[in-house]
CSV table of N, CA and C in Angstrom, one decimal:
chain,number,residue,atom,x,y,z
A,1256,UNK,N,0.8,-1.2,-0.1
A,1256,UNK,CA,0.0,0.0,0.0
A,1256,UNK,C,0.9,1.2,0.0
A,1257,UNK,N,0.3,2.3,-0.6
A,1257,UNK,CA,1.1,3.6,-0.7
A,1257,UNK,C,1.4,4.2,0.7
A,1258,UNK,N,2.6,4.8,0.8
A,1258,UNK,CA,3.0,5.4,2.0
A,1258,UNK,C,2.6,6.9,2.1
A,1259,UNK,N,2.2,7.4,1.0
A,1259,UNK,CA,1.8,8.8,1.1
A,1259,UNK,C,0.4,8.9,1.8
A,1260,UNK,N,0.4,9.9,2.7
A,1260,UNK,CA,-0.8,10.0,3.5
A,1260,UNK,C,-1.8,11.2,3.1
A,1261,UNK,N,-3.0,10.9,3.3
A,1261,UNK,CA,-4.1,12.0,3.0
A,1261,UNK,C,-5.0,12.1,4.2
A,1262,UNK,N,-5.8,13.2,4.3
A,1262,UNK,CA,-6.7,13.3,5.4
A,1262,UNK,C,-8.0,12.7,5.0
A,1263,UNK,N,-8.5,11.8,5.8
A,1263,UNK,CA,-9.9,11.2,5.7
A,1263,UNK,C,-10.7,11.7,6.9
A,1264,UNK,N,-11.9,12.0,6.6
A,1264,UNK,CA,-13.0,12.3,7.6
A,1264,UNK,C,-13.9,11.1,7.9
A,1265,UNK,N,-14.3,11.1,9.2
A,1265,UNK,CA,-15.2,10.0,9.5
A,1265,UNK,C,-16.1,10.5,10.7
A,1266,UNK,N,-17.1,9.6,11.0
A,1266,UNK,CA,-18.1,10.1,12.0
A,1266,UNK,C,-19.0,8.8,12.4
A,1267,UNK,N,-19.7,9.0,13.5
A,1267,UNK,CA,-20.7,8.0,13.9
A,1267,UNK,C,-21.9,8.3,13.0
A,1268,UNK,N,-23.0,7.6,13.2
A,1268,UNK,CA,-24.2,7.7,12.4
A,1268,UNK,C,-24.9,9.0,12.5
A,1269,UNK,N,-25.0,9.5,13.8
A,1269,UNK,CA,-25.6,10.8,14.0
A,1269,UNK,C,-24.7,12.0,13.8
A,1270,UNK,N,-23.5,11.7,13.5
A,1270,UNK,CA,-22.4,12.8,13.3
A,1270,UNK,C,-22.2,13.6,14.5
A,1271,UNK,N,-22.5,13.1,15.7
A,1271,UNK,CA,-22.1,13.8,16.9
A,1271,UNK,C,-20.6,13.6,17.2
A,1272,UNK,N,-20.1,12.5,16.9
A,1272,UNK,CA,-18.7,12.1,17.1
A,1272,UNK,C,-18.0,12.2,15.7
A,1273,UNK,N,-17.2,13.1,15.5
A,1273,UNK,CA,-16.5,13.3,14.2
A,1273,UNK,C,-15.0,13.3,14.4
A,1274,UNK,N,-14.2,12.9,13.4
A,1274,UNK,CA,-12.8,12.8,13.5
A,1274,UNK,C,-12.2,12.8,12.2
A,1275,UNK,N,-10.8,13.0,12.2
A,1275,UNK,CA,-10.1,12.9,10.9
A,1275,UNK,C,-8.9,12.0,11.2
A,1276,UNK,N,-8.4,11.3,10.1
A,1276,UNK,CA,-7.3,10.4,10.3
A,1276,UNK,C,-6.4,10.7,9.0
A,1277,UNK,N,-5.1,10.6,9.3
A,1277,UNK,CA,-4.1,10.6,8.3
A,1277,UNK,C,-3.8,9.1,7.8
A,1278,UNK,N,-4.1,8.7,6.6
A,1278,UNK,CA,-3.9,7.4,6.1
A,1278,UNK,C,-3.7,7.4,4.6
A,1279,UNK,N,-3.2,6.4,4.0
A,1279,UNK,CA,-3.0,6.4,2.6
A,1279,UNK,C,-4.4,6.4,1.9
A,1280,UNK,N,-4.4,6.9,0.6
A,1280,UNK,CA,-5.7,6.9,-0.2
A,1280,UNK,C,-6.0,5.5,-0.6
A,1281,UNK,N,-5.0,4.6,-0.7
A,1281,UNK,CA,-5.2,3.2,-1.0
A,1281,UNK,C,-5.1,2.5,0.3
A,1282,UNK,N,-6.3,2.0,0.8
A,1282,UNK,CA,-6.3,1.4,2.2
A,1282,UNK,C,-6.3,-0.1,2.3
A,1283,UNK,N,-5.7,-0.6,3.3
A,1283,UNK,CA,-5.8,-2.0,3.7
A,1283,UNK,C,-6.8,-1.9,4.8
A,1284,UNK,N,-7.8,-2.8,4.7
A,1284,UNK,CA,-8.9,-2.9,5.6
A,1284,UNK,C,-8.9,-4.4,6.1
A,1285,UNK,N,-8.8,-4.6,7.5
A,1285,UNK,CA,-8.8,-5.9,8.0
A,1285,UNK,C,-10.3,-6.2,8.6
A,1286,UNK,N,-10.8,-7.3,8.2
A,1286,UNK,CA,-12.0,-7.8,8.7
A,1286,UNK,C,-11.8,-9.0,9.7
A,1287,UNK,N,-12.1,-8.7,10.9
A,1287,UNK,CA,-11.8,-9.6,12.0
A,1287,UNK,C,-13.0,-10.4,12.3
A,1288,UNK,N,-12.8,-11.7,12.7
A,1288,UNK,CA,-14.0,-12.5,13.1
A,1288,UNK,C,-13.9,-12.9,14.5
A,1289,UNK,N,-13.3,-12.1,15.4
A,1289,UNK,CA,-13.4,-12.3,16.8
A,1289,UNK,C,-14.9,-12.0,17.2
A,1290,UNK,N,-15.2,-12.5,18.4
A,1290,UNK,CA,-16.6,-12.3,18.9
A,1290,UNK,C,-17.2,-10.9,18.7
A,1291,UNK,N,-16.4,-9.9,19.2
A,1291,UNK,CA,-16.8,-8.5,19.2
A,1291,UNK,C,-16.9,-7.9,17.8
A,1292,UNK,N,-15.9,-8.0,16.9
A,1292,UNK,CA,-16.0,-7.5,15.5
A,1292,UNK,C,-17.0,-8.2,14.8
A,1293,UNK,N,-17.1,-9.6,14.9
A,1293,UNK,CA,-18.0,-10.3,14.1
A,1293,UNK,C,-19.5,-9.9,14.4
A,1294,UNK,N,-19.7,-9.6,15.6
A,1294,UNK,CA,-21.1,-9.3,16.0
A,1294,UNK,C,-21.6,-7.9,15.5
A,1295,UNK,N,-20.7,-6.9,15.4
A,1295,UNK,CA,-21.1,-5.6,14.9
A,1295,UNK,C,-20.5,-5.1,13.7
A,1296,UNK,N,-19.6,-6.0,12.9
A,1296,UNK,CA,-19.3,-5.7,11.6
A,1296,UNK,C,-18.1,-4.7,11.5
A,1297,UNK,N,-17.3,-4.5,12.5
A,1297,UNK,CA,-16.3,-3.5,12.5
A,1297,UNK,C,-15.2,-3.9,11.4
A,1298,UNK,N,-14.8,-3.1,10.5
A,1298,UNK,CA,-13.8,-3.3,9.6
A,1298,UNK,C,-12.7,-2.3,9.9
A,1299,UNK,N,-11.4,-2.8,10.1
A,1299,UNK,CA,-10.4,-2.1,10.8
A,1299,UNK,C,-9.4,-1.4,9.8
A,1300,UNK,N,-9.1,-0.1,10.1
A,1300,UNK,CA,-7.9,0.6,9.6
A,1300,UNK,C,-7.1,1.0,10.8
A,1301,UNK,N,-6.0,0.4,11.1
A,1301,UNK,CA,-5.3,0.7,12.2
A,1301,UNK,C,-4.2,1.7,11.8
A,1302,UNK,N,-4.1,2.7,12.8
A,1302,UNK,CA,-3.2,3.8,12.5
A,1302,UNK,C,-2.6,4.3,13.9
A,1303,UNK,N,-1.4,4.9,13.8
A,1303,UNK,CA,-0.8,5.3,15.1
A,1303,UNK,C,-1.7,6.5,15.7
A,1304,UNK,N,-1.6,6.6,17.0
A,1304,UNK,CA,-2.5,7.7,17.6
A,1304,UNK,C,-2.1,9.1,17.1
A,1305,UNK,N,-0.9,9.3,16.7
A,1305,UNK,CA,-0.5,10.6,16.2
A,1305,UNK,C,-1.2,11.0,14.8
A,1306,UNK,N,-1.8,10.0,14.2
A,1306,UNK,CA,-2.5,10.3,12.9
A,1306,UNK,C,-4.0,10.4,13.0
A,1307,UNK,N,-4.4,10.4,14.3
A,1307,UNK,CA,-5.9,10.5,14.6
A,1307,UNK,C,-6.2,11.8,15.4
A,1308,UNK,N,-7.3,12.4,15.0
A,1308,UNK,CA,-7.7,13.6,15.7
A,1308,UNK,C,-9.3,13.5,15.9
A,1309,UNK,N,-9.7,13.6,17.2
A,1309,UNK,CA,-11.1,13.6,17.5
A,1309,UNK,C,-11.6,15.1,17.3
A,1310,UNK,N,-12.5,15.4,16.5
A,1310,UNK,CA,-12.9,16.8,16.3
A,1310,UNK,C,-14.0,17.2,17.1
A,1311,UNK,N,-15.1,16.3,17.2
A,1311,UNK,CA,-16.2,16.7,18.0
A,1311,UNK,C,-16.8,15.4,18.7
A,1312,UNK,N,-17.5,15.6,19.8
A,1312,UNK,CA,-18.3,14.6,20.5
A,1312,UNK,C,-17.5,13.9,21.6
A,1313,UNK,N,-16.4,14.4,22.1
A,1313,UNK,CA,-15.7,13.8,23.2
A,1313,UNK,C,-16.6,13.6,24.4
A,1314,UNK,N,-17.5,14.5,24.7
A,1314,UNK,CA,-18.4,14.4,25.9
A,1314,UNK,C,-19.6,13.4,25.6
A,1315,UNK,N,-19.6,13.0,24.4
A,1315,UNK,CA,-20.8,12.1,24.0
A,1315,UNK,C,-20.3,10.6,23.7
A,1316,UNK,N,-19.2,10.3,24.3
A,1316,UNK,CA,-18.6,8.9,24.1
A,1316,UNK,C,-18.6,8.2,25.3
A,1317,UNK,N,-19.1,6.9,25.2
A,1317,UNK,CA,-19.0,6.0,26.3
A,1317,UNK,C,-18.0,4.8,26.0
A,1318,UNK,N,-17.4,4.3,27.0
A,1318,UNK,CA,-16.4,3.3,26.8
A,1318,UNK,C,-16.8,1.9,27.3
A,1319,UNK,N,-16.5,0.9,26.5
A,1319,UNK,CA,-16.8,-0.5,26.9
A,1319,UNK,C,-15.5,-1.2,26.9
A,1320,UNK,N,-15.2,-2.0,27.9
A,1320,UNK,CA,-14.0,-2.9,27.9
A,1320,UNK,C,-14.4,-4.2,28.5
A,1321,UNK,N,-13.6,-5.2,28.1
A,1321,UNK,CA,-13.9,-6.6,28.6
A,1321,UNK,C,-12.6,-7.4,28.6
A,1322,UNK,N,-12.7,-8.6,29.2
A,1322,UNK,CA,-11.6,-9.5,29.2
A,1322,UNK,C,-10.3,-8.9,29.7
A,1323,UNK,N,-9.4,-8.5,28.9
A,1323,UNK,CA,-8.1,-8.0,29.4
A,1323,UNK,C,-8.2,-6.5,29.7
A,1324,UNK,N,-9.2,-5.8,29.3
A,1324,UNK,CA,-9.4,-4.4,29.6
A,1324,UNK,C,-8.4,-3.6,28.9
A,1325,UNK,N,-7.7,-4.0,28.0
A,1325,UNK,CA,-6.7,-3.2,27.2
A,1325,UNK,C,-7.4,-2.5,26.1
A,1326,UNK,N,-8.3,-3.2,25.4
A,1326,UNK,CA,-9.0,-2.5,24.3
A,1326,UNK,C,-10.0,-1.5,24.9
A,1327,UNK,N,-10.2,-0.4,24.3
A,1327,UNK,CA,-11.1,0.7,24.8
A,1327,UNK,C,-12.0,0.9,23.6
A,1328,UNK,N,-13.2,0.3,23.7
A,1328,UNK,CA,-14.2,0.5,22.7
A,1328,UNK,C,-15.1,1.7,23.0
A,1329,UNK,N,-15.1,2.7,22.0
A,1329,UNK,CA,-15.7,4.0,22.2
A,1329,UNK,C,-17.0,4.0,21.4
A,1330,UNK,N,-18.1,4.3,22.0
A,1330,UNK,CA,-19.4,4.3,21.4
A,1330,UNK,C,-20.1,5.7,21.5
A,1331,UNK,N,-20.7,6.1,20.5
A,1331,UNK,CA,-21.5,7.4,20.6
A,1331,UNK,C,-22.7,7.1,21.5
A,1332,UNK,N,-22.9,8.0,22.5
A,1332,UNK,CA,-24.0,7.8,23.4
A,1332,UNK,C,-25.4,8.0,22.7
A,1333,UNK,N,-25.4,8.7,21.7
A,1333,UNK,CA,-26.7,9.0,21.0
A,1333,UNK,C,-27.1,7.9,20.0
A,1334,UNK,N,-26.2,7.5,19.1
A,1334,UNK,CA,-26.6,6.5,18.1
A,1334,UNK,C,-26.0,5.2,18.4
A,1335,UNK,N,-25.1,5.1,19.3
A,1335,UNK,CA,-24.5,3.7,19.6
A,1335,UNK,C,-23.5,3.1,18.7
A,1336,UNK,N,-23.0,4.0,17.7
A,1336,UNK,CA,-22.0,3.5,16.7
A,1336,UNK,C,-20.6,3.6,17.3
A,1337,UNK,N,-19.8,2.5,17.1
A,1337,UNK,CA,-18.4,2.5,17.4
A,1337,UNK,C,-17.6,2.9,16.1
A,1338,UNK,N,-17.2,4.1,16.0
A,1338,UNK,CA,-16.5,4.6,14.8
A,1338,UNK,C,-15.0,4.4,14.9
A,1339,UNK,N,-14.5,4.3,16.1
A,1339,UNK,CA,-13.0,4.1,16.4
A,1339,UNK,C,-12.9,3.5,17.7
A,1340,UNK,N,-11.7,2.9,18.0
A,1340,UNK,CA,-11.3,2.4,19.3
A,1340,UNK,C,-9.9,2.2,19.4
A,1341,UNK,N,-9.5,1.9,20.6
A,1341,UNK,CA,-8.1,1.6,20.9
A,1341,UNK,C,-8.0,0.0,21.0
A,1342,UNK,N,-7.4,-0.7,20.0
A,1342,UNK,CA,-7.4,-2.1,20.0
A,1342,UNK,C,-6.4,-2.8,20.9
A,1343,UNK,N,-6.7,-3.9,21.4
A,1343,UNK,CA,-5.8,-4.6,22.3
A,1343,UNK,C,-4.5,-5.0,21.5
A,1344,UNK,N,-4.6,-5.2,20.2
A,1344,UNK,CA,-3.4,-5.6,19.4
A,1344,UNK,C,-2.5,-4.3,19.2
A,1345,UNK,N,-3.1,-3.2,19.3
A,1345,UNK,CA,-2.3,-2.0,19.0
A,1345,UNK,C,-2.7,-0.8,20.1
A,1346,UNK,N,-2.4,-1.0,21.3
A,1346,UNK,CA,-2.7,0.0,22.3
A,1346,UNK,C,-2.1,1.3,22.1
A,1347,UNK,N,-1.1,1.4,21.1
A,1347,UNK,CA,-0.4,2.7,20.9
A,1347,UNK,C,-1.1,3.3,19.6
A,1348,UNK,N,-2.2,2.8,19.2
A,1348,UNK,CA,-2.9,3.4,18.0
A,1348,UNK,C,-4.4,3.3,18.1
A,1349,UNK,N,-5.1,3.6,17.1
A,1349,UNK,CA,-6.5,3.5,17.0
A,1349,UNK,C,-6.9,2.7,15.8
A,1350,UNK,N,-8.0,2.0,15.9
A,1350,UNK,CA,-8.6,1.3,14.8
A,1350,UNK,C,-9.8,2.0,14.4
A,1351,UNK,N,-9.8,2.5,13.2
A,1351,UNK,CA,-10.8,3.2,12.6
A,1351,UNK,C,-11.8,2.3,11.9
A,1352,UNK,N,-13.1,2.5,12.1
A,1352,UNK,CA,-14.1,1.6,11.4
A,1352,UNK,C,-14.2,2.1,10.0
A,1353,UNK,N,-13.8,1.3,9.0
A,1353,UNK,CA,-13.9,1.7,7.6
A,1353,UNK,C,-15.3,2.0,7.2
A,1354,UNK,N,-16.3,1.4,7.8
A,1354,UNK,CA,-17.7,1.6,7.5
A,1354,UNK,C,-18.1,3.0,7.9
A,1355,UNK,N,-17.3,3.7,8.8
A,1355,UNK,CA,-17.6,5.1,9.2
A,1355,UNK,C,-16.8,6.1,8.5
A,1356,UNK,N,-16.0,5.7,7.6
A,1356,UNK,CA,-15.1,6.6,7.0
A,1356,UNK,C,-15.8,7.2,5.7
A,1357,UNK,N,-15.7,8.5,5.5
A,1357,UNK,CA,-16.1,9.1,4.3
A,1357,UNK,C,-15.2,8.6,3.2
A,1358,UNK,N,-15.6,8.2,2.1
A,1358,UNK,CA,-14.9,7.7,1.0
A,1358,UNK,C,-14.3,8.6,0.0
A,1359,UNK,N,-14.5,9.9,0.1
A,1359,UNK,CA,-14.1,11.0,-0.8
A,1359,UNK,C,-12.6,10.8,-1.2
A,1360,UNK,N,-11.7,10.6,-0.3
A,1360,UNK,CA,-10.3,10.4,-0.6
A,1360,UNK,C,-9.7,9.1,-0.6
A,1361,UNK,N,-10.6,8.1,-0.7
A,1361,UNK,CA,-10.2,6.7,-0.9
A,1361,UNK,C,-10.1,6.4,-2.4
A,1362,UNK,N,-9.0,6.1,-2.8
A,1362,UNK,CA,-8.8,5.7,-4.3
A,1362,UNK,C,-9.0,4.2,-4.5
A,1363,UNK,N,-8.7,3.5,-3.5
A,1363,UNK,CA,-8.7,1.9,-3.6
A,1363,UNK,C,-8.7,1.4,-2.3
A,1364,UNK,N,-9.3,0.3,-2.0
A,1364,UNK,CA,-9.2,-0.5,-0.7
A,1364,UNK,C,-9.3,-2.0,-1.0
A,1365,UNK,N,-8.6,-2.7,-0.1
A,1365,UNK,CA,-8.7,-4.1,-0.1
A,1365,UNK,C,-9.1,-4.6,1.3
A,1366,UNK,N,-10.1,-5.4,1.3
A,1366,UNK,CA,-10.5,-6.0,2.6
A,1366,UNK,C,-9.9,-7.4,2.8
A,1367,UNK,N,-9.2,-7.5,3.9
A,1367,UNK,CA,-8.4,-8.7,4.1
A,1367,UNK,C,-9.0,-9.5,5.3
A,1368,UNK,N,-9.2,-10.8,5.3
A,1368,UNK,CA,-9.7,-11.4,6.5
A,1368,UNK,C,-8.6,-11.5,7.6
A,1369,UNK,N,-9.0,-11.4,8.8
A,1369,UNK,CA,-8.1,-11.5,9.9
A,1369,UNK,C,-8.7,-12.5,10.8
A,1370,UNK,N,-7.9,-13.5,11.2
A,1370,UNK,CA,-8.4,-14.6,12.1
A,1370,UNK,C,-8.3,-14.2,13.6
A,1371,UNK,N,-9.4,-13.5,14.0
A,1371,UNK,CA,-9.6,-13.1,15.4
A,1371,UNK,C,-10.1,-14.1,16.3
A,1372,UNK,N,-10.7,-15.2,15.7
A,1372,UNK,CA,-11.1,-16.3,16.6
A,1372,UNK,C,-9.9,-16.9,17.2
A,1373,UNK,N,-8.7,-16.8,16.6
A,1373,UNK,CA,-7.4,-17.3,17.1
A,1373,UNK,C,-6.6,-16.1,17.3
A,1374,UNK,N,-7.1,-15.1,18.0
A,1374,UNK,CA,-6.5,-13.9,18.2
A,1374,UNK,C,-5.1,-13.9,18.8
A,1375,UNK,N,-4.9,-14.7,19.8
A,1375,UNK,CA,-3.5,-14.8,20.5
A,1375,UNK,C,-2.5,-15.2,19.5
A,1376,UNK,N,-2.8,-16.2,18.6
A,1376,UNK,CA,-1.8,-16.6,17.6
A,1376,UNK,C,-1.6,-15.6,16.5
A,1377,UNK,N,-2.4,-14.6,16.3
A,1377,UNK,CA,-2.4,-13.8,15.1
A,1377,UNK,C,-2.2,-12.3,15.4
A,1378,UNK,N,-2.3,-11.9,16.7
A,1378,UNK,CA,-2.3,-10.4,16.9
A,1378,UNK,C,-1.0,-9.7,16.6
A,1379,UNK,N,0.1,-10.4,16.7
A,1379,UNK,CA,1.4,-9.9,16.4
A,1379,UNK,C,1.5,-9.4,15.0
A,1380,UNK,N,0.7,-10.0,14.1
A,1380,UNK,CA,0.8,-9.6,12.7
A,1380,UNK,C,0.3,-8.2,12.4
A,1381,UNK,N,-0.4,-7.6,13.5
A,1381,UNK,CA,-0.9,-6.2,13.3
A,1381,UNK,C,-0.1,-5.2,14.0
A,1382,UNK,N,0.8,-5.6,14.9
A,1382,UNK,CA,1.7,-4.7,15.7
A,1382,UNK,C,2.2,-3.5,15.0
A,1383,UNK,N,2.8,-3.8,13.8
A,1383,UNK,CA,3.5,-2.7,13.0
A,1383,UNK,C,2.6,-1.7,12.5
A,1384,UNK,N,1.3,-1.8,12.4
A,1384,UNK,CA,0.4,-0.9,11.9
A,1384,UNK,C,0.2,0.4,12.6
A,1385,UNK,N,0.5,0.3,13.9
A,1385,UNK,CA,0.4,1.6,14.7
A,1385,UNK,C,1.6,2.3,15.0
A,1386,UNK,N,2.7,2.0,14.2
A,1386,UNK,CA,3.9,2.7,14.3
A,1386,UNK,C,4.1,3.7,13.3
A,1387,UNK,N,4.6,4.9,13.8
A,1387,UNK,CA,4.8,6.0,12.8
A,1387,UNK,C,5.8,5.7,11.8
């Protein structure tokens, strides 16, 4: 995938929570089949924290954690959408929900399956994605 970055905009369904992220125009999207992602259809674009900016809605976010409590799942209190979160695999980054991303600056994307049902054996494959 291209290393040149562009600014992408995204939001929850009601647009109370809005953000921007610096990522390539040609995107790698990971589709995880762990219990959490499989249930709500999250499609991942993992980026370093330095490339993510929350623009609006900080006071309208609620957090859900479970199991190891490392992942921080952020949901809009109004519409319930999780448009981004801090993943357990990449606590130094954010996972952006591709389904919540405006596609204006996306030139191409590839959705790749990720074996989240066997998360412990596969999580290290994602670690490099949150590095600057």
